[in-house]
Coordinates of C-alpha atoms and ligand atoms in Angstrom, one line a residue:
M1 CA -17.4 -6.6 29.1
D2 CA -18.4 -3.2 27.8
Y3 CA -20.4 -0.6 29.7
P4 CA -21.5 2.0 27.0
L5 CA -24.8 2.7 29.1
T6 CA -23.1 2.8 32.4
S7 CA -20.2 4.9 31.3
S8 CA -22.8 7.6 29.9
V9 CA -24.3 8.1 33.4
T10 CA -21.3 7.8 35.6
N11 CA -18.5 10.4 36.2
G12 CA -16.0 8.2 35.3
L13 CA -16.2 4.3 35.3
L14 CA -13.5 1.7 35.7
A15 CA -14.5 -1.8 34.8
L16 CA -12.1 -4.7 35.9
A17 CA -12.2 -8.2 34.7
E18 CA -11.2 -9.2 38.3
T19 CA -10.5 -7.7 41.7
G20 CA -10.4 -8.3 45.4
S21 CA -13.3 -5.9 46.5
T22 CA -15.0 -3.0 44.6
N23 CA -15.5 -1.4 47.8
Q24 CA -11.9 -1.8 48.9
D25 CA -10.4 -0.5 45.7
L26 CA -12.8 2.4 45.5
L27 CA -12.2 3.6 49.0
A28 CA -8.4 3.5 48.3
L29 CA -8.8 5.5 44.9
A30 CA -11.3 7.9 46.8
E31 CA -8.0 9.2 48.9
S32 CA -6.8 11.0 45.9
K33 CA -9.4 13.9 45.2
N34 CA -9.2 13.0 41.5
H35 CA -12.1 10.9 41.5
P36 CA -15.7 12.9 41.7
E37 CA -18.9 11.9 43.0
F38 CA -20.6 9.0 41.0
F39 CA -17.4 7.7 39.8
T40 CA -18.0 4.1 39.5
L41 CA -16.1 0.8 39.9
T42 CA -17.3 -2.5 38.5
T43 CA -15.9 -6.0 38.2
E44 CA -17.0 -9.4 36.7
F45 CA -15.3 -11.3 39.7
Q46 CA -14.4 -10.5 43.1
S47 CA -12.1 -12.7 45.1
A48 CA -12.8 -11.1 48.3
G49 CA -16.2 -9.8 47.9
R50 CA -17.4 -8.0 51.3
G51 CA -20.6 -8.4 53.2
R52 CA -21.3 -6.7 56.6
L53 CA -19.4 -7.8 59.9
D54 CA -16.7 -9.7 57.9
R55 CA -19.1 -11.9 55.9
K56 CA -18.4 -12.6 52.2
W57 CA -20.4 -11.7 48.9
Q58 CA -20.0 -14.8 46.5
A59 CA -20.7 -14.8 42.8
E60 CA -19.2 -16.6 39.8
S61 CA -17.3 -14.5 37.2
G62 CA -19.7 -12.9 34.8
S63 CA -22.9 -14.0 36.8
S64 CA -23.8 -10.6 38.7
V65 CA -23.7 -6.9 38.7
M66 CA -21.0 -5.9 41.3
A67 CA -20.1 -2.3 41.5
S68 CA -19.4 0.5 43.9
V69 CA -20.5 4.0 43.6
L70 CA -18.6 7.1 45.3
V71 CA -20.1 10.0 47.1
R72 CA -18.5 12.8 49.0
P73 CA -21.4 13.9 51.1
N74 CA -21.5 17.1 53.0
F75 CA -24.9 17.0 54.6
R76 CA -25.8 19.5 57.1
Q77 CA -27.5 16.7 59.3
S78 CA -25.1 13.9 59.8
S79 CA -28.0 11.4 59.7
G80 CA -27.9 11.7 56.0
I81 CA -24.9 9.4 55.8
G82 CA -26.9 6.7 57.5
W83 CA -29.4 6.6 54.5
L84 CA -26.9 5.9 51.9
S85 CA -27.2 1.9 52.0
L86 CA -31.0 2.3 52.1
M87 CA -31.0 4.7 49.3
M88 CA -29.1 2.4 47.0
A89 CA -31.5 -0.5 48.0
E90 CA -34.2 1.7 46.8
A91 CA -32.4 2.5 43.6
I92 CA -32.0 -1.1 42.9
R93 CA -35.5 -1.9 44.0
S94 CA -36.9 0.4 41.5
A95 CA -34.6 -0.7 38.8
L96 CA -35.7 -4.4 39.4
A97 CA -39.4 -3.3 39.5
E98 CA -39.0 -2.2 35.9
L99 CA -38.0 -5.6 35.0
G100 CA -41.3 -7.0 35.8
L101 CA -40.4 -8.2 39.7
S102 CA -41.9 -7.1 43.0
P103 CA -38.9 -6.4 45.0
K104 CA -38.9 -5.3 48.6
I105 CA -36.4 -3.7 50.9
K106 CA -35.2 -5.7 53.9
W107 CA -33.7 -3.4 56.7
P108 CA -31.0 -2.5 56.4
N109 CA -29.4 -3.5 53.3
D110 CA -30.9 -6.1 51.3
V111 CA -33.4 -6.3 48.2
L112 CA -35.6 -9.4 48.4
V113 CA -37.9 -11.0 45.7
E114 CA -40.4 -13.4 46.9
G115 CA -38.7 -13.5 50.2
K116 CA -35.2 -14.5 48.7
K117 CA -32.0 -12.0 48.6
I118 CA -31.4 -10.9 45.1
S119 CA -29.0 -8.0 46.3
G120 CA -27.1 -6.7 49.1
V121 CA -25.5 -3.6 49.8
L122 CA -22.5 -2.4 51.8
A123 CA -21.7 1.4 52.2
E124 CA -18.4 2.0 53.7
A125 CA -16.7 5.3 54.6
N126 CA -13.3 6.8 54.9
K127 CA -12.1 8.0 58.5
D128 CA -13.5 11.4 58.2
L129 CA -16.5 10.5 56.6
S130 CA -15.7 12.8 53.7
A131 CA -15.8 9.9 51.1
V132 CA -18.3 6.9 51.1
V133 CA -18.7 4.1 48.7
V134 CA -21.8 2.5 48.2
G135 CA -21.3 -1.0 47.0
F136 CA -23.8 -3.6 45.8
G137 CA -24.1 -7.1 44.3
I138 CA -27.1 -8.3 42.5
N139 CA -27.5 -11.8 41.2
V140 CA -28.3 -11.7 37.3
N141 CA -27.8 -14.9 35.3
Q142 CA -27.4 -17.8 38.0
R143 CA -29.5 -20.9 37.7
L144 CA -30.9 -21.9 41.2
E145 CA -28.2 -24.5 41.7
E146 CA -25.6 -22.0 41.0
L147 CA -26.5 -19.6 43.8
P148 CA -24.2 -19.4 47.1
V149 CA -26.9 -20.0 49.5
N150 CA -30.4 -21.3 49.6
T151 CA -31.8 -18.0 50.7
A152 CA -30.6 -16.2 47.3
T153 CA -32.5 -15.8 44.1
S154 CA -31.6 -14.3 41.0
L155 CA -33.1 -12.3 37.8
L156 CA -33.0 -15.5 35.9
V157 CA -34.6 -17.5 38.5
A158 CA -37.3 -14.6 39.3
G159 CA -38.0 -14.4 35.7
A160 CA -37.0 -10.9 34.8
S161 CA -37.7 -9.3 31.5
S162 CA -34.1 -8.7 30.9
L163 CA -30.5 -9.8 32.1
D164 CA -28.8 -6.9 30.4
R165 CA -26.1 -5.9 33.0
D166 CA -25.0 -2.7 31.6
R167 CA -28.6 -1.7 31.2
L168 CA -29.3 -2.6 34.7
L169 CA -26.3 -1.0 36.2
A170 CA -26.8 2.2 34.2
K171 CA -30.4 2.5 35.7
I172 CA -29.3 1.8 39.3
V173 CA -26.8 4.6 39.0
T174 CA -29.1 6.9 37.5
N175 CA -31.8 6.3 40.3
F176 CA -29.1 6.4 42.9
K177 CA -27.9 10.0 41.4
D178 CA -31.6 11.2 41.5
L179 CA -32.3 10.1 45.0
Y180 CA -28.8 11.4 46.2
L181 CA -29.0 14.8 44.6
D182 CA -32.8 15.1 46.2
L183 CA -31.0 14.3 49.5
V184 CA -28.2 16.8 49.1
T185 CA -30.8 19.5 48.1
S186 CA -32.7 18.6 51.4
G187 CA -29.7 19.3 53.6
G188 CA -29.5 15.7 54.3
D189 CA -33.1 15.7 55.5
A190 CA -34.5 12.2 54.4
L191 CA -38.2 13.3 55.4
A192 CA -38.1 16.4 53.4
S193 CA -36.4 14.5 50.2
H194 CA -39.3 11.7 50.4
L195 CA -36.3 9.1 50.7
R196 CA -37.7 8.0 53.9
S197 CA -41.4 7.6 52.7
K198 CA -40.3 5.6 49.6
I199 CA -38.3 3.2 51.7
L200 CA -41.3 2.7 53.9
S201 CA -43.5 1.8 51.2
A202 CA -41.1 -0.7 49.9
S203 CA -40.2 -2.0 53.1
A204 CA -40.4 -5.9 53.9
T205 CA -39.5 -5.3 57.2
V206 CA -42.1 -2.7 58.8
G207 CA -45.0 -4.8 59.9
E208 CA -43.1 -7.9 60.4
L209 CA -42.3 -9.7 63.7
V210 CA -38.4 -9.6 63.9
E211 CA -35.7 -11.1 65.8
V212 CA -32.6 -8.2 65.9
S213 CA -29.4 -9.5 66.6
F214 CA -26.7 -6.7 67.8
P215 CA -23.2 -6.3 67.1
D216 CA -22.3 -7.2 70.6
G217 CA -24.2 -10.4 70.3
T218 CA -27.3 -9.6 72.1
F219 CA -30.9 -10.3 70.8
A220 CA -34.3 -9.0 70.8
V221 CA -37.6 -9.9 69.5
G222 CA -40.5 -7.3 68.6
E223 CA -42.5 -5.9 66.0
A224 CA -41.0 -3.6 63.4
V225 CA -43.2 -0.7 63.4
N226 CA -41.3 2.2 61.5
I227 CA -38.0 3.4 60.2
D228 CA -37.1 6.6 61.9
D229 CA -35.8 10.2 60.6
Q230 CA -32.2 8.8 60.9
G231 CA -32.9 5.5 59.1
R232 CA -33.1 3.5 62.3
L233 CA -35.4 0.5 62.6
E234 CA -38.0 1.1 65.4
V235 CA -39.0 -2.1 67.2
K236 CA -41.6 -2.5 69.9
T237 CA -40.8 -5.5 72.2
S238 CA -43.1 -6.5 75.0
S239 CA -41.3 -4.1 77.4
K240 CA -39.9 -1.2 75.4
T241 CA -39.2 0.5 72.0
L242 CA -35.8 0.0 70.4
F243 CA -34.3 2.3 67.9
V244 CA -31.9 -0.1 66.0
S245 CA -29.0 1.8 63.9
A246 CA -27.1 -1.5 63.5
G247 CA -27.8 -5.1 63.5
D248 CA -29.0 -8.1 61.7
V249 CA -32.8 -8.7 61.2
L250 CA -34.6 -11.9 60.8
H251 CA -38.1 -11.8 59.7
L252 CA -39.5 -14.7 61.9
R253 CA -42.8 -15.2 60.1
S254 CA -40.8 -16.0 56.9
A255 CA -37.7 -17.3 58.7
K256 CA -37.5 -20.5 56.9
L257 CA -36.7 -18.6 53.4
E258 CA -33.9 -16.3 55.2
D259 CA -30.6 -16.5 56.7
Ligands
BT5_1 C1 -24.3 -7.7 52.1 O1 -23.8 -8.0 53.3 O2 -25.5 -8.4 51.6 C2 -23.6 -6.9 51.3 C3 -23.0 -7.3 50.2 C4 -22.4 -6.4 49.4 C5 -21.5 -6.9 48.0 C6 -21.1 -5.7 47.3 S1 -20.4 -6.6 45.6 C7 -19.6 -5.1 45.4 C8 -19.3 -4.5 46.5 N1 -17.8 -4.6 46.9 C9 -17.8 -5.6 47.9 O3 -16.7 -6.2 48.5 N2 -19.1 -5.6 48.5 C10 -19.9 -5.0 47.8 P1 -24.6 -9.1 54.4 O4 -25.9 -8.5 54.7 O5 -23.7 -9.1 55.5 O6 -24.9 -10.5 53.7 C11 -23.8 -11.5 53.3 C12 -24.7 -12.8 53.6 O7 -25.0 -12.7 52.2 C13 -23.5 -13.9 53.5 O8 -23.2 -14.3 54.6 C14 -24.4 -14.9 52.8 O9 -25.2 -15.5 53.7 C15 -25.2 -14.1 51.9 N3 -24.7 -14.1 50.5 C16 -23.5 -14.2 50.0 N4 -23.4 -14.1 48.5 C17 -24.7 -13.9 48.3 C18 -25.2 -13.8 47.1 N5 -24.5 -13.7 45.9 N6 -26.7 -13.8 46.8 C19 -27.4 -13.8 48.1 N7 -26.9 -14.0 49.2 C20 -25.4 -13.9 49.3

């Protein structure tokens, strides 16, 4: 497939018919300094699409937008890096809203439509954090029965006004560039760049009763009350306030719809 609109907004676009993982490929390419910020890699099919914590992202060939965008952050505040997946989720949310949908951001890395996952984001950095690839998958033209899990939806299922993948990818990269450059101008301060307030107002998680599962296997239940200045989810349990920087969140009131 050709991506004329996306080509015109990225600093270089590589569109592959098939690969293992666009994140993995772009992390390798980023090691040579030839690839500038906003260089983008997209594919029709991934045989080893990555989610967080060794989970998989699954999509049939040609059914989705799957892409990774390169940035080389040099924020004065290191907390800026923590915002990059939420930033991409906001770029996706706002592009989907223009297609007539009412998407929300589920902390830390999902975009939901009517409580179901239409998109997932995975930001991965190289060792010294000098290059970060922000990858995302968006379900576009799958019918309900073609989706890999029953917690998922697609643009087709949700009734979006367009299924044009090039136009969508171009819009998302444009939105992401705008948000990123605002954050850079603010020295990595997500409050000053208004990134945090945009994410808060689109959050499906803040205000919810949540169960947080931590990477070490422990759990906590409480109310999600805020996203702090570092992008951490603030959760009030019966005994204390937790600031969660990594973990999985289950929205308990709508748990039947989620994984
Ligand atoms: C994510 O992980 O949601 C991040 C997904 C990022 C995928 C993109 S595609 C381009 C780039 N290159 C890569 O290799 N990856 C990125 P996580 O929050 O861990 O969610 C993973 C879970 O989502 C799985 O365990 C499934 O339950 C579910 N899932 C898998 N495929 C899905 C799909 N197409 N739609 C909705 N949910 C899906």
